[in-house]
């Protein structure tokens, strides 16, 4: 009976570690309101509770919305709570080490990971602006849903 308990505990521990690993491709959107959604994708590399990644989203300012707007993200995950800051490439002095230009603003994301580890849901904010954000982990089953 003790062996089964130990094996079950190890199985649960390995599941927990996998469920909180953010490494991979994610797709989703942020919104200013229920009708103004901005699609984005992000590639994340995690190292324990810390992670970094690159994000691309549609340009929401200027005349050419077809061009992507790249950004870099860095953050942490603890007990299913994901917090990260996003800085657009245009606001960076350097990426190695990460240095943001004086006066540049970062967008803060505060998200909760689903129990399955495949959805992040929460909000973003910068100054007085804020809204909803949702990401889905890009998996084979998600790709299979594309006609």
XYZ file of C-alpha atoms in Angstrom:
147
model
C 0.000 0.000 0.000
C 2.872 2.381 0.804
C 4.414 1.803 -2.649
C 1.136 2.692 -4.346
C 0.866 5.875 -2.287
C 4.443 6.883 -3.176
C 3.933 6.095 -6.873
C 0.661 8.026 -6.936
C 2.349 10.994 -5.258
C 5.174 10.946 -7.821
C 2.648 10.743 -10.650
C 0.746 13.749 -9.287
C 3.974 15.710 -8.832
C 5.046 15.056 -12.421
C 1.579 16.069 -13.701
C 1.744 19.309 -11.728
C 5.164 20.154 -13.126
C 3.962 19.526 -16.686
C 0.713 21.464 -16.250
C 2.536 24.616 -15.117
C 5.204 24.502 -17.848
C 4.454 27.392 -20.218
C 6.994 26.402 -22.877
C 5.420 26.303 -26.315
C 3.278 28.248 -28.740
C 0.161 30.101 -27.568
C -2.499 31.973 -29.546
C -5.189 34.312 -28.333
C -6.275 37.899 -28.121
C -6.514 40.909 -25.894
C -9.507 43.194 -25.999
C -10.390 46.765 -25.199
C -14.049 45.769 -25.106
C -16.112 42.737 -26.056
C -16.067 43.763 -29.718
C -12.487 45.054 -30.141
C -10.266 41.957 -30.110
C -6.609 42.066 -31.158
C -5.283 38.634 -32.198
C -1.780 37.658 -31.098
C 0.561 34.714 -30.826
C 3.416 34.088 -28.433
C 6.314 31.670 -28.208
C 7.396 30.980 -24.616
C 10.507 29.371 -23.123
C 10.186 28.658 -19.420
C 12.824 27.804 -16.856
C 11.009 26.707 -13.738
C 8.795 29.542 -12.552
C 10.439 32.169 -14.778
C 9.830 32.563 -18.502
C 10.558 34.766 -21.505
C 9.080 34.891 -24.953
C 8.270 36.803 -28.083
C 4.833 37.982 -29.096
C 3.391 39.301 -32.340
C 0.061 41.067 -32.662
C -1.765 43.091 -35.268
C -0.785 46.745 -35.346
C -3.634 48.751 -33.782
C -2.251 52.206 -34.484
C -1.290 53.878 -37.738
C -2.625 53.172 -41.180
C -1.225 49.712 -41.864
C -2.935 47.225 -39.531
C -1.707 44.279 -41.616
C 1.851 44.545 -40.291
C 2.620 42.716 -37.084
C 3.821 44.481 -33.961
C 6.519 42.391 -32.216
C 7.124 42.441 -28.477
C 9.156 40.640 -25.859
C 7.630 39.260 -22.666
C 9.090 38.166 -19.336
C 7.345 36.922 -16.250
C 6.665 34.283 -13.630
C 4.175 31.559 -12.827
C 3.285 30.530 -9.269
C 0.408 28.236 -8.286
C -1.280 28.701 -11.676
C -1.053 32.519 -11.598
C 0.839 33.906 -14.597
C 2.135 37.478 -14.483
C 4.229 39.020 -17.243
C 5.235 42.341 -18.741
C 5.189 43.018 -22.483
C 7.503 45.577 -24.100
C 7.262 46.334 -27.809
C 10.493 46.003 -29.793
C 10.234 49.707 -30.667
C 10.573 50.461 -26.917
C 13.751 48.391 -26.397
C 17.328 49.620 -26.199
C 18.615 46.039 -26.129
C 17.304 42.476 -25.938
C 20.452 40.946 -24.416
C 20.415 42.111 -21.717
C 16.807 43.300 -21.814
C 16.885 47.120 -21.546
C 13.785 49.251 -22.089
C 14.124 52.834 -23.343
C 13.610 55.651 -20.826
C 9.962 56.693 -20.723
C 8.708 53.507 -22.419
C 5.741 51.749 -20.868
C 5.218 48.043 -20.329
C 1.898 46.237 -20.582
C 1.172 44.066 -17.513
C -0.723 40.783 -17.960
C -2.250 38.934 -14.999
C -3.657 35.535 -15.978
C -4.837 32.304 -14.403
C -3.927 28.949 -15.924
C -6.704 26.381 -16.352
C -6.370 23.026 -14.608
C -5.587 21.376 -17.955
C -2.711 23.816 -18.516
C -4.051 24.725 -21.972
C -5.779 28.070 -21.289
C -4.642 31.350 -19.745
C -7.419 33.800 -18.875
C -7.241 37.193 -17.218
C -6.509 40.833 -17.919
C -3.953 43.335 -19.188
C -3.295 46.909 -18.105
C -1.124 49.880 -18.970
C -1.706 53.175 -17.197
C -5.467 53.787 -17.120
C -6.184 51.352 -19.987
C -7.111 47.734 -19.327
C -9.027 44.826 -20.790
C -9.455 41.073 -21.110
C -6.826 38.616 -22.376
C -7.040 34.936 -23.254
C -4.473 32.497 -24.636
C -4.831 28.885 -25.782
C -1.875 26.515 -25.957
C -1.279 25.536 -29.578
C -1.558 21.738 -29.664
C -2.135 19.174 -32.355
C -5.824 18.965 -31.434
C -6.191 22.758 -31.829
C -4.523 22.591 -35.258
C -6.773 19.672 -36.266
C -9.812 21.941 -35.719
C -8.661 24.223 -38.551
C -10.530 23.251 -41.754
